[in-house]
mmCIF file of C-alpha atoms and ligand atoms in Angstrom:
data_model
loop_
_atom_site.group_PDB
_atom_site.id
_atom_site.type_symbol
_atom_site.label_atom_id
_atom_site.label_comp_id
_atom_site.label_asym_id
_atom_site.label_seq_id
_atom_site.Cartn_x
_atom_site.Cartn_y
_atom_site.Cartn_z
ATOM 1 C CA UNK A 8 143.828 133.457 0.356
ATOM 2 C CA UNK A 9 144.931 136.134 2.670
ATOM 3 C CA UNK A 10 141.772 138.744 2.299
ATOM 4 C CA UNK A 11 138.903 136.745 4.278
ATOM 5 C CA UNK A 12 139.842 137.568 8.040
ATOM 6 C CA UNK A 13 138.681 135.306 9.974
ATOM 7 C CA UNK A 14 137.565 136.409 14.053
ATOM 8 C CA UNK A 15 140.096 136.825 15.558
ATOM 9 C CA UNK A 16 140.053 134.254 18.573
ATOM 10 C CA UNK A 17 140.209 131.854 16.022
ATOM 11 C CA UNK A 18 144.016 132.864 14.509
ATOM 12 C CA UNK A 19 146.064 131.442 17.700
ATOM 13 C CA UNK A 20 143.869 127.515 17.363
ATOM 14 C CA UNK A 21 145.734 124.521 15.422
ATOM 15 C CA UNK A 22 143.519 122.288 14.223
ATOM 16 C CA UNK A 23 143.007 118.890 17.022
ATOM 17 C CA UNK A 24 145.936 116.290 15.328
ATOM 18 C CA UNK A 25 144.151 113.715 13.256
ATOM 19 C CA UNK A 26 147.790 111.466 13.499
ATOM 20 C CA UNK A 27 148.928 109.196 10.493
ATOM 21 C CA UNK A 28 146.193 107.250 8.848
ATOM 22 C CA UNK A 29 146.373 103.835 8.801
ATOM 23 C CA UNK A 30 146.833 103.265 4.843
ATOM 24 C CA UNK A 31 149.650 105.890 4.978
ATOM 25 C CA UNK A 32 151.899 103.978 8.208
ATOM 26 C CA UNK A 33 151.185 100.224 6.093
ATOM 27 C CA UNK A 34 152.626 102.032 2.973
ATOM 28 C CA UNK A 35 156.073 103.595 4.525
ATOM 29 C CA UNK A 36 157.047 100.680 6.596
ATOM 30 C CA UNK A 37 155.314 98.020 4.225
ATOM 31 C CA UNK A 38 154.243 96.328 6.917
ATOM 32 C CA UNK A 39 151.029 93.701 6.760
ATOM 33 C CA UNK A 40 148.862 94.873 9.878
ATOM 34 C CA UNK A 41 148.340 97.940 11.860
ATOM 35 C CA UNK A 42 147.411 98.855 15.076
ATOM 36 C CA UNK A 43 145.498 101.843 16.287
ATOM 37 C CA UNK A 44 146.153 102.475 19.904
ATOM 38 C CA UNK A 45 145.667 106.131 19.332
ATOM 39 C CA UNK A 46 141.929 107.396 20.323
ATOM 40 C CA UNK A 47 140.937 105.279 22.993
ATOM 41 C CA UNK A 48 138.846 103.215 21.430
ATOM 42 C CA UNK A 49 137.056 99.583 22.978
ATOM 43 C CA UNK A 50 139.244 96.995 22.545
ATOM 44 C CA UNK A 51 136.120 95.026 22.024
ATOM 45 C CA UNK A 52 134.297 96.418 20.192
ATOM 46 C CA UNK A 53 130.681 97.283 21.118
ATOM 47 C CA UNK A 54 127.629 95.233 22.428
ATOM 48 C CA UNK A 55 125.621 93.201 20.168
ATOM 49 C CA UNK A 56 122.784 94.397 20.550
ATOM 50 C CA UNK A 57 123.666 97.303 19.006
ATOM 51 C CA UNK A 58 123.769 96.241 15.535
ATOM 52 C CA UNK A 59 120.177 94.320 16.281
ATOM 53 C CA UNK A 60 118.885 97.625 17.355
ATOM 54 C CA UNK A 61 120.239 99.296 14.382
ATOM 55 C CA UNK A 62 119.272 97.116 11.548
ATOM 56 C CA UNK A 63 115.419 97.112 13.345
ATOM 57 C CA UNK A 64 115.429 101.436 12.821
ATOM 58 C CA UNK A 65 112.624 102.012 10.561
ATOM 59 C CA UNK A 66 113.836 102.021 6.986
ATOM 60 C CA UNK A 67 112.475 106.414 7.151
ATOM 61 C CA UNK A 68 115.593 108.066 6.609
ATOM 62 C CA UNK A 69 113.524 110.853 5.109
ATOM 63 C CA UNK A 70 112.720 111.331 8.292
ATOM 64 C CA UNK A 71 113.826 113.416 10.972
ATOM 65 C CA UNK A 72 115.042 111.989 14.366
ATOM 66 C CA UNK A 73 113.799 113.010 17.575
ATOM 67 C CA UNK A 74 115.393 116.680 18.246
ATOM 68 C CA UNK A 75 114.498 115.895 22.306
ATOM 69 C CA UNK A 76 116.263 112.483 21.944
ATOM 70 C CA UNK A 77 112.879 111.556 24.527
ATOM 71 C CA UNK A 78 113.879 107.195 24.324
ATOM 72 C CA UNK A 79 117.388 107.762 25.275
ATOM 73 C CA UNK A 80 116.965 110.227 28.038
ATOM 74 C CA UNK A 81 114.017 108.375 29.096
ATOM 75 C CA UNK A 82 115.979 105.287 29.225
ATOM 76 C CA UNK A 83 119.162 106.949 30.924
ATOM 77 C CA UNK A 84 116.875 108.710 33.335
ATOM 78 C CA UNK A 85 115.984 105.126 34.727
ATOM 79 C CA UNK A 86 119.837 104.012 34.395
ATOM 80 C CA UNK A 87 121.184 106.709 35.831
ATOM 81 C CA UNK A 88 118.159 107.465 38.810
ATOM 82 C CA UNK A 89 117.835 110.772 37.529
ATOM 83 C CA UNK A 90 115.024 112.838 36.153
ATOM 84 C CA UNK A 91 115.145 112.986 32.228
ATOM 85 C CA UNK A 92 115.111 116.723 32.293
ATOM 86 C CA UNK A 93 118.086 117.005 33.939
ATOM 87 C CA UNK A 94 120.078 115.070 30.829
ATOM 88 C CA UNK A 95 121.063 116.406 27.777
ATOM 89 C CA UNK A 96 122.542 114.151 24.672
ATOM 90 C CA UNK A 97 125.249 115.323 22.137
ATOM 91 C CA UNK A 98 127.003 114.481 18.940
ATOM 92 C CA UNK A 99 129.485 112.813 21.702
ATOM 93 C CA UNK A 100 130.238 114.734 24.067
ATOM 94 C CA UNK A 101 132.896 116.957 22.608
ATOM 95 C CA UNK A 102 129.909 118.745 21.300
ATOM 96 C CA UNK A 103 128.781 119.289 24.689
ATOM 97 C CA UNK A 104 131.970 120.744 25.627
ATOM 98 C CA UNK A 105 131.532 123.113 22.603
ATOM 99 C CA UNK A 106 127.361 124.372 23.767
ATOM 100 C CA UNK A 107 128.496 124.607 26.884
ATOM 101 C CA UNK A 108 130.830 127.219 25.978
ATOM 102 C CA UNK A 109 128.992 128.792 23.240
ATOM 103 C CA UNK A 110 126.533 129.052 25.618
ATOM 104 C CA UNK A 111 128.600 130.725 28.510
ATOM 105 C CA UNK A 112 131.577 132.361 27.479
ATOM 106 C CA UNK A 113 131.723 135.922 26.498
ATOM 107 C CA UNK A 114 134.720 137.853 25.373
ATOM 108 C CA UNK A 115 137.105 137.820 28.512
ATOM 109 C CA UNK A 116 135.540 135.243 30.627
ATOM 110 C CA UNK A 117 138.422 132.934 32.141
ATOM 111 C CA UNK A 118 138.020 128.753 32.482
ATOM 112 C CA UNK A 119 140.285 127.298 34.564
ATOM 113 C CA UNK A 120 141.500 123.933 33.532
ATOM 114 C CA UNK A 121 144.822 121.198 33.847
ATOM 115 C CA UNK A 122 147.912 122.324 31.296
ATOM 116 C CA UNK A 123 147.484 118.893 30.386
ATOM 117 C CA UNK A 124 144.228 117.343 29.514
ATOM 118 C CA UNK A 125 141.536 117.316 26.813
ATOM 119 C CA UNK A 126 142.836 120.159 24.360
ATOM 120 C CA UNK A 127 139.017 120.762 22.941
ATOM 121 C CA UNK A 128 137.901 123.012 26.144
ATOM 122 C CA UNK A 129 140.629 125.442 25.646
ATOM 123 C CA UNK A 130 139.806 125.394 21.980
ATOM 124 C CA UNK A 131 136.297 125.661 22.813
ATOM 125 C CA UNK A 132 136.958 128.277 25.319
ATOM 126 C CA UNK A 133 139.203 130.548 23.029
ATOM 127 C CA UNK A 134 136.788 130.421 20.173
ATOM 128 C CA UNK A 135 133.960 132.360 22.364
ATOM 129 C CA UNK A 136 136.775 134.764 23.091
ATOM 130 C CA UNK A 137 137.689 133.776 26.293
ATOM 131 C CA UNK A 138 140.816 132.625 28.101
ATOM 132 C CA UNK A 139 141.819 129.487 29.394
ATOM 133 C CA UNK A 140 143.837 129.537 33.060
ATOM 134 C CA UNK A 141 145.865 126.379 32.877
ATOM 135 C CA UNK A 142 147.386 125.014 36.229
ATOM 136 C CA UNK A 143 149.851 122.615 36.019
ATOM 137 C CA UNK A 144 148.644 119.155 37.222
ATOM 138 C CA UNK A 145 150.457 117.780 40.035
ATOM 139 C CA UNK A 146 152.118 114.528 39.499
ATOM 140 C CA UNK A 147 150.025 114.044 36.673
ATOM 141 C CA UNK A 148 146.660 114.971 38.924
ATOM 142 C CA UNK A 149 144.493 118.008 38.822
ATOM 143 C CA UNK A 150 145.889 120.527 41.054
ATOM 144 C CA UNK A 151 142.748 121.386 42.705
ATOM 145 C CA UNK A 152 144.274 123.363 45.744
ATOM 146 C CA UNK A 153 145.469 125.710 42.775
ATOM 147 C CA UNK A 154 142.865 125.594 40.801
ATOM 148 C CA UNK A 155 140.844 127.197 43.287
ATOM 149 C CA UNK A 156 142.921 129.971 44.204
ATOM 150 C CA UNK A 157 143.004 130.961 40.741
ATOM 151 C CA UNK A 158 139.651 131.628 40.647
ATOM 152 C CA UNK A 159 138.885 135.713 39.929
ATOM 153 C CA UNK A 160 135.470 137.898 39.195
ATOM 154 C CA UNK A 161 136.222 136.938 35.493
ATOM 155 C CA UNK A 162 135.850 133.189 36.328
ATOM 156 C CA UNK A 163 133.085 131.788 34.222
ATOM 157 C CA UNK A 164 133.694 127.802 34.274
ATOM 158 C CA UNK A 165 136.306 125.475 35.652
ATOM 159 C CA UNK A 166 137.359 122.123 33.862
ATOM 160 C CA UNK A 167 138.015 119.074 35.318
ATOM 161 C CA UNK A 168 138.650 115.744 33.476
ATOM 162 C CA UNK A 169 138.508 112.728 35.854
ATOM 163 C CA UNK A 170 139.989 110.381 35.084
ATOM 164 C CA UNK A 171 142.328 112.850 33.036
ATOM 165 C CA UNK A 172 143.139 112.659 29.311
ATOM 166 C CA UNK A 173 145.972 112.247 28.838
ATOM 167 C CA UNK A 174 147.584 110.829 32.159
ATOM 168 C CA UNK A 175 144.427 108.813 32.665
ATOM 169 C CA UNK A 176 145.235 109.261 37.211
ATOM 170 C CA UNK A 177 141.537 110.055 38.819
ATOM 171 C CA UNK A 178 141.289 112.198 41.783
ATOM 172 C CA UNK A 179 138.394 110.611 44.198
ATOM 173 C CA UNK A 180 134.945 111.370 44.800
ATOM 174 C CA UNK A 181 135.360 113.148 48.184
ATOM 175 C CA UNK A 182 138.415 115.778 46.277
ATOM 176 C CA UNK A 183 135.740 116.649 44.334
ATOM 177 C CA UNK A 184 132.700 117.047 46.184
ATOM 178 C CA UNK A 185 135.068 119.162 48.380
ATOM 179 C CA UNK A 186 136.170 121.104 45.407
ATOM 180 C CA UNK A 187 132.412 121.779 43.919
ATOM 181 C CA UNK A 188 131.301 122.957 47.391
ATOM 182 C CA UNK A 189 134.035 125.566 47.846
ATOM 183 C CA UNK A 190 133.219 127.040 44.195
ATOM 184 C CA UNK A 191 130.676 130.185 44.236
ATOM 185 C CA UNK A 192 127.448 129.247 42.663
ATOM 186 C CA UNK A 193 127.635 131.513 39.216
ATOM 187 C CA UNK A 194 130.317 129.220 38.403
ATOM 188 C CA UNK A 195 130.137 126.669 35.927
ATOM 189 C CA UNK A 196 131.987 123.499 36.656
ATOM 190 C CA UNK A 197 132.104 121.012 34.069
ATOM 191 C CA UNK A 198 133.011 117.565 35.238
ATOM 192 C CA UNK A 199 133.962 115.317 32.643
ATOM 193 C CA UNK A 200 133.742 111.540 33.474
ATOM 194 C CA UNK A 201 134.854 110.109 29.511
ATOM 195 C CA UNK A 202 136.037 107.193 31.083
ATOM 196 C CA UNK A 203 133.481 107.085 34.189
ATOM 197 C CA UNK A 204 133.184 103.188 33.935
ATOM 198 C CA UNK A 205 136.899 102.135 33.711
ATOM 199 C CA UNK A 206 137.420 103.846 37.247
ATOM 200 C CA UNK A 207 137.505 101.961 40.546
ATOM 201 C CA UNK A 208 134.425 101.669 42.038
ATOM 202 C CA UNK A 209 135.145 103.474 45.185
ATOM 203 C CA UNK A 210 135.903 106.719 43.200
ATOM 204 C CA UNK A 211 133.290 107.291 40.944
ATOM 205 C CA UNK A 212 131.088 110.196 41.785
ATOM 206 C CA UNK A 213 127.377 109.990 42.421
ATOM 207 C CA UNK A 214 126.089 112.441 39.770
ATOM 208 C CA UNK A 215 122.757 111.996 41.233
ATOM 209 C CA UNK A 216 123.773 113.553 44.099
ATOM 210 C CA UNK A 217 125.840 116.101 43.328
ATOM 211 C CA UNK A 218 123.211 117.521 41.126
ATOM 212 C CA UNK A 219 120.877 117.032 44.336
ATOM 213 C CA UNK A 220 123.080 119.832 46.478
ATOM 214 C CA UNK A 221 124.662 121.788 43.348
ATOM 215 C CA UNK A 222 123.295 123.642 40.341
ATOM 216 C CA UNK A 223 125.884 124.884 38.780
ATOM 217 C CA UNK A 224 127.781 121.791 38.102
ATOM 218 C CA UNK A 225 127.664 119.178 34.605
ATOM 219 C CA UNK A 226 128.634 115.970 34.415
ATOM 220 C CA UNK A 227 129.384 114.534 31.431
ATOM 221 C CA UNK A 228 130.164 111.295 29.950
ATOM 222 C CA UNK A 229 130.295 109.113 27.014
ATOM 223 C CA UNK A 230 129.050 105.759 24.402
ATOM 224 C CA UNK A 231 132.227 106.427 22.762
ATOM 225 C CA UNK A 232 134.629 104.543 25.201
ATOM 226 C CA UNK A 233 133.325 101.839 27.272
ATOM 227 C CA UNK A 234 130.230 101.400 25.501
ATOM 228 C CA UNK A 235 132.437 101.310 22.092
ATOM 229 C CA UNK A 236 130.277 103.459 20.449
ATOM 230 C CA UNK A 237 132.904 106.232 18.805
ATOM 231 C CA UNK A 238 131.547 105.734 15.389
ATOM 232 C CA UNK A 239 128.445 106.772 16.226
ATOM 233 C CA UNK A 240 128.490 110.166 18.162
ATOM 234 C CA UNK A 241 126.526 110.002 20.765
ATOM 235 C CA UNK A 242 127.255 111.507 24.406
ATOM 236 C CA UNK A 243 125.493 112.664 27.542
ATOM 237 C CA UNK A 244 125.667 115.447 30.528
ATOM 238 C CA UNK A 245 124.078 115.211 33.443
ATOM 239 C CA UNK A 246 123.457 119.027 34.826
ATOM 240 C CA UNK A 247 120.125 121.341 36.228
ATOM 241 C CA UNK A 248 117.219 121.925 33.833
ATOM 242 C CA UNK A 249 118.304 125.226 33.525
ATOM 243 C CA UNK A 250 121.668 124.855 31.892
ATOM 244 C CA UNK A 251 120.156 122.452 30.025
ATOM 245 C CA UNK A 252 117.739 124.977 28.230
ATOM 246 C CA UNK A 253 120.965 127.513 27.463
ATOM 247 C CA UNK A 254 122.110 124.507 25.913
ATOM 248 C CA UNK A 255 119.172 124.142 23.865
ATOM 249 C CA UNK A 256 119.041 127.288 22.101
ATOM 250 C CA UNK A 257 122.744 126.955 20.827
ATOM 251 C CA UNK A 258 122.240 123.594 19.551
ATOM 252 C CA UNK A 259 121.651 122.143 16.297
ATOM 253 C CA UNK A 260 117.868 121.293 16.278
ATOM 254 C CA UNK A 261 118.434 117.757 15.071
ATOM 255 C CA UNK A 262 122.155 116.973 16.524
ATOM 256 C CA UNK A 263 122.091 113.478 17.260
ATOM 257 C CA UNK A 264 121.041 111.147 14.555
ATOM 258 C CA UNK A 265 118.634 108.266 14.308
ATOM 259 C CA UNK A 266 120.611 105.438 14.062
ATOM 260 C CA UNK A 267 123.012 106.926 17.395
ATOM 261 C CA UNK A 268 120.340 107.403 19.585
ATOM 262 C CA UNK A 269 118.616 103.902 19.000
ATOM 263 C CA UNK A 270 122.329 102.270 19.321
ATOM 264 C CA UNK A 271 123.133 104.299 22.580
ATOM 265 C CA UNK A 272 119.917 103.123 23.953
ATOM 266 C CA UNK A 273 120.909 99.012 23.297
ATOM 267 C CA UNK A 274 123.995 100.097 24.532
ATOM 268 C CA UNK A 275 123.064 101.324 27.787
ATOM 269 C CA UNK A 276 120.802 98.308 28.034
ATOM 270 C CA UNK A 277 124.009 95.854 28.125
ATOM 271 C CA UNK A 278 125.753 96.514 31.056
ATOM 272 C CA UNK A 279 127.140 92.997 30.746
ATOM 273 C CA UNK A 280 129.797 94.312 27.819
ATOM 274 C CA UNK A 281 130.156 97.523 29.454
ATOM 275 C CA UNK A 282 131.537 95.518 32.902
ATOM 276 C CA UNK A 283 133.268 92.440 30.621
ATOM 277 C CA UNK A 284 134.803 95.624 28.415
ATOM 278 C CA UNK A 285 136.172 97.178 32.147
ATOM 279 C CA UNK A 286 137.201 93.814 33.878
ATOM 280 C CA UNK A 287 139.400 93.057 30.909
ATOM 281 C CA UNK A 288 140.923 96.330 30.299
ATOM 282 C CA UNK A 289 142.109 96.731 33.939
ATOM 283 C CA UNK A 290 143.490 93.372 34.038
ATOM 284 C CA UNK A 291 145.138 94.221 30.933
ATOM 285 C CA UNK A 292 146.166 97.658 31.625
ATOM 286 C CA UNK A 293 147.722 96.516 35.118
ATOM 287 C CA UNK A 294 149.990 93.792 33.034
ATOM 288 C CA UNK A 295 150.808 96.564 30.902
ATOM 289 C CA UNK A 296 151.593 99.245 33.413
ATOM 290 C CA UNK A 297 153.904 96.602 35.338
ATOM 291 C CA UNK A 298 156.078 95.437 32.163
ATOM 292 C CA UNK A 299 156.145 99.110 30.745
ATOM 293 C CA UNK A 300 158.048 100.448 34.050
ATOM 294 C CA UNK A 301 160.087 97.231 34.220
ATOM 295 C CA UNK A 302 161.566 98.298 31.111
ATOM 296 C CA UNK A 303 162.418 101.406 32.355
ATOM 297 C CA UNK A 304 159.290 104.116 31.715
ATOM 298 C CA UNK A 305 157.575 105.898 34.197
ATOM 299 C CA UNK A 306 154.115 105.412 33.881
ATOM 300 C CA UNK A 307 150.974 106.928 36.133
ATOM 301 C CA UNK A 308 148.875 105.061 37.774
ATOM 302 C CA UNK A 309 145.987 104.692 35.453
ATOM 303 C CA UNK A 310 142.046 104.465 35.716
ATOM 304 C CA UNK A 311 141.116 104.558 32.161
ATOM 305 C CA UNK A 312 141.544 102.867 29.099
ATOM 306 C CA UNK A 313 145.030 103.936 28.202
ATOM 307 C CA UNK A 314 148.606 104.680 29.557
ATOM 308 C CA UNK A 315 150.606 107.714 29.151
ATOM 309 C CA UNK A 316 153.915 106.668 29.307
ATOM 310 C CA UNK A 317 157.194 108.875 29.200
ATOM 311 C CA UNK A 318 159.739 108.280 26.962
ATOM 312 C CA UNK A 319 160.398 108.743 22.897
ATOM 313 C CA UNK A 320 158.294 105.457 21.718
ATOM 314 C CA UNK A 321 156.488 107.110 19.122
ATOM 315 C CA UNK A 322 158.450 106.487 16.398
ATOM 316 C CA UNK A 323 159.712 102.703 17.121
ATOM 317 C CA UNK A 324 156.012 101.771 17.836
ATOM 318 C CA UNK A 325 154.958 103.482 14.801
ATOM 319 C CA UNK A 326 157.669 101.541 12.662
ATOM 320 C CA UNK A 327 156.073 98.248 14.226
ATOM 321 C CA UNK A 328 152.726 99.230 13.039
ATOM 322 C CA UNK A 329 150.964 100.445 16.493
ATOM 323 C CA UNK A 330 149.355 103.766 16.076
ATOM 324 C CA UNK A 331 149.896 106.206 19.234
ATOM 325 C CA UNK A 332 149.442 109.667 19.990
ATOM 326 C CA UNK A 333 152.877 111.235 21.107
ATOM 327 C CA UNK A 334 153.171 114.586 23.020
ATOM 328 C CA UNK A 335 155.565 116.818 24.316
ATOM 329 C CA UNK A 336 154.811 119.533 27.550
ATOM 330 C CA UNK A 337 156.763 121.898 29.667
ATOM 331 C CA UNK A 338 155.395 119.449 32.437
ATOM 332 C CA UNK A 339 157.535 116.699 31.517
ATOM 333 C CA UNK A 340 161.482 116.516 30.407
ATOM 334 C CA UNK A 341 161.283 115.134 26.444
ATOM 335 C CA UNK A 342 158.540 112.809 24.875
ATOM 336 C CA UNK A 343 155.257 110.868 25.906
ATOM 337 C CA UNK A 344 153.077 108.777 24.805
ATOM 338 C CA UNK A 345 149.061 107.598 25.064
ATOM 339 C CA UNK A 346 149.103 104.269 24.770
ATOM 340 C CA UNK A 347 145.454 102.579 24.027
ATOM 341 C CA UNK A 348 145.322 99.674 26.576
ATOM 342 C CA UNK A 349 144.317 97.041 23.251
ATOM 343 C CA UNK A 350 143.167 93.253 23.390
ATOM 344 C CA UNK A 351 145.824 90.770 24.599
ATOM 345 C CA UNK A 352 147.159 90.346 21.586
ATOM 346 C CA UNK A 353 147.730 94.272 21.091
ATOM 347 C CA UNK A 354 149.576 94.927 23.908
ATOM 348 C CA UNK A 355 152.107 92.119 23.772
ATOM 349 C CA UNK A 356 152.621 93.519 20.485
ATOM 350 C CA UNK A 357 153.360 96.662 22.096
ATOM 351 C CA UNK A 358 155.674 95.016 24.926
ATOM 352 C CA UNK A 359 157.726 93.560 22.077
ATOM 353 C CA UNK A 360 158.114 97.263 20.447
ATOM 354 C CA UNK A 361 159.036 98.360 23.479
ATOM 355 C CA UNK A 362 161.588 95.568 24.433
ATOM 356 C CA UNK A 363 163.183 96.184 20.679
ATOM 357 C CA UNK A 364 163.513 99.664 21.281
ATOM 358 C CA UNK A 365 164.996 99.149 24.842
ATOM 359 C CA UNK A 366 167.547 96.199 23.407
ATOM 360 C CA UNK A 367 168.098 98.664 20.474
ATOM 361 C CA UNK A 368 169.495 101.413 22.975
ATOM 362 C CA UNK A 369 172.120 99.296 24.697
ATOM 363 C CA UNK A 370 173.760 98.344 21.718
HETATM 364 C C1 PLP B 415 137.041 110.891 24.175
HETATM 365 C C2 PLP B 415 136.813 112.034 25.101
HETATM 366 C C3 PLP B 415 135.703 112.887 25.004
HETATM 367 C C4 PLP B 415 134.774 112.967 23.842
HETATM 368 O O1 PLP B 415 134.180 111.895 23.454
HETATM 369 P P1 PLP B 415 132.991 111.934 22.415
HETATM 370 O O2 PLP B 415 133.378 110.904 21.444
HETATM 371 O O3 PLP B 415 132.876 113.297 21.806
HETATM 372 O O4 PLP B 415 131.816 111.598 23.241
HETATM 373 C C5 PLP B 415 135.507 113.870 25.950
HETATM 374 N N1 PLP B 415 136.374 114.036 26.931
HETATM 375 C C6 PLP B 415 137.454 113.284 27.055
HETATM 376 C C7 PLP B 415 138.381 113.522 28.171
HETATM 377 C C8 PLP B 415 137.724 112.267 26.137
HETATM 378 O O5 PLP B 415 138.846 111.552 26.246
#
């Protein structure tokens, strides 16, 4: 099928990798249990009260939901000490990511972003027809120095992912209120704070009050990772009432569904899961992060919910049944890997891969 064209900033994208299914992995190594330590996911699962609130929609599914998602923002608006009108929702916030540039980049506009880090806003970015400036991070943290100096008069947006995916190191709040107030207003910079509650306290930014001194900044973050709701789709930026309505003529009328927006809401109410789901994966993450480099890997300093960890472990965790993504980069000599931080049980799994895989390359 060769005579369809398709537009032609699509031709250069591959497709985001899915990785092995689960089925598949438990069929070629036979083995009993798998693992997935791929996507980030909550160890833990998600509150409670989230099936409660669920099972209590109204049985209307003929129904539309609410296009203006009015509960949830109304509800974040009180969490978050922010007026509802400057919050918009999304079917997670990947699809965010993707309004925000349908909504701002025109054929030629440059975003400036990490070489390393979420792959969906160059995707995004190159689909409108623009071009993606990527500055290498700087031991495995945005380069922000450089990222500024690579700004031009085609600069329409800058990215920055904090804490990054994939080498999960934040920058702190101060970098990037510094950053934000040396960018020119018609700029667009899209923070993007996926893993906003696993950070240390003292380095989360104040959204509130960034949006307070800047316009032209959006903040976005997630139910998918601390508040374990993935599944479900459901995702939310904080940015000025005006962006917001650009948003809202790109989007699907109807784009988050009824049963997301009720869970995201008995999510948000159960900040207890939220902080148990944080205080266990740093414990857990700091175990992991000490063992990992005692067995020889370098590993960042991390303030999410995963490791990326250099070496070639792909394939040996894979054959022990623990699903991770792997990557390669001009940034680093060989292979890496995400790691998911998992439950207890996970990881030592995990170490024990490892350790095999260590022994295994002595001998
Ligand atoms: C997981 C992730 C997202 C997207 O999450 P949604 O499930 O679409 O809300 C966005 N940015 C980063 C950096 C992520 O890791």
């Amino acid at each position: 099928m060769d005579r369809i064209l398709t537009k032609e900033s699509i031709r250069g994208i591959t497709p985001y990798p899915l990785g092995i299914a689960a089925e598949e992995l438990k069929e070629k190594y036979k083995l009993s249990r798998i693992r997935s330590l791929a996507d980030n996911e909550n160890a833990y699962g998600c509150s409670k009260l989230v099936s409660l609130a669920m099972s209590k929609q109204p049985g209307n599914l003929s129904r539309y939901p609410d296009g203006a998602c009015s509960a949830l923002k109304r509800t974040l608006g009180n969490f978050l000490n922010l007026p509802s009108a400057y919050i918009s929702i999304g079917n997670g916030s990947e699809e965010l990511i993707r309004l925000l540039a349908r909504a701002y980049i025109s054929e030629g506009d440059e975003a400036i972003m990490a070489d390393l880090t979420f792959p969906r806003y160059k995707a995004n970015v190159v689909i409108e027809g623009g071009k993606a400036v990527e500055v290498p991070l700087k031991d495995g943290l945005h380069d922000l120095v450089e990222m500024g100096s690579r700004m031009s008069s085609r600069t329409k947006m800058i990215f920055i992912c904090n804490p990054n995916n994939p080498t999960g190191t934040a920058l702190c709040k101060e970098a990037i209120q510094q950053f934000i107030a040396a960018v020119p207003a018609h700029i667009l910079i899209v923070l993007d704070e996926a893993y906003y509650e696993y950070m240390n306290h003292e380095k989360r930014t104040e959204a509130e009050k960034l949006l307070t001194f800047h316009d032209n900044v959006a903040v976005l973050r997630t139910f998918s990772k601390a508040y374990g709701l993935a599944g479900l789709r459901a995702g939310y930026g904080m940015m000025h009432p005006s962006i917001i309505a650009e948003l809202d003529k790109v989007r699907e009328v109807f784009n988050v569904n009824a049963l997301s927006q009720a869970a995201a809401i008995a999510a948000l109410e159960d900040q207890y899961f939220v902080r148990m789901s944080g205080e266990k994966n740093r414990t857990e993450r700091e175990r992991m992060r000490g063992r990992i480099q005692e067995l020889g890997f370098m590993c960042y300093a991390s303030e999410a919910n995963f490791l990326f960890i250099q070496g070639a472990l792909a394939e040996k965790l894979m054959e022990s049944g623990i699903i991770v993504r792997k990557f390669t980069h001009a940034s680093f000599q060989g292979e890496a890997v995400r790691l998911t931080i998992g439950t207890e049980e996970d990881n030592d799994a995990v170490l024990e891969a490892i350790g095999q895989a260590v022994r295994g390359r002595r001998v």
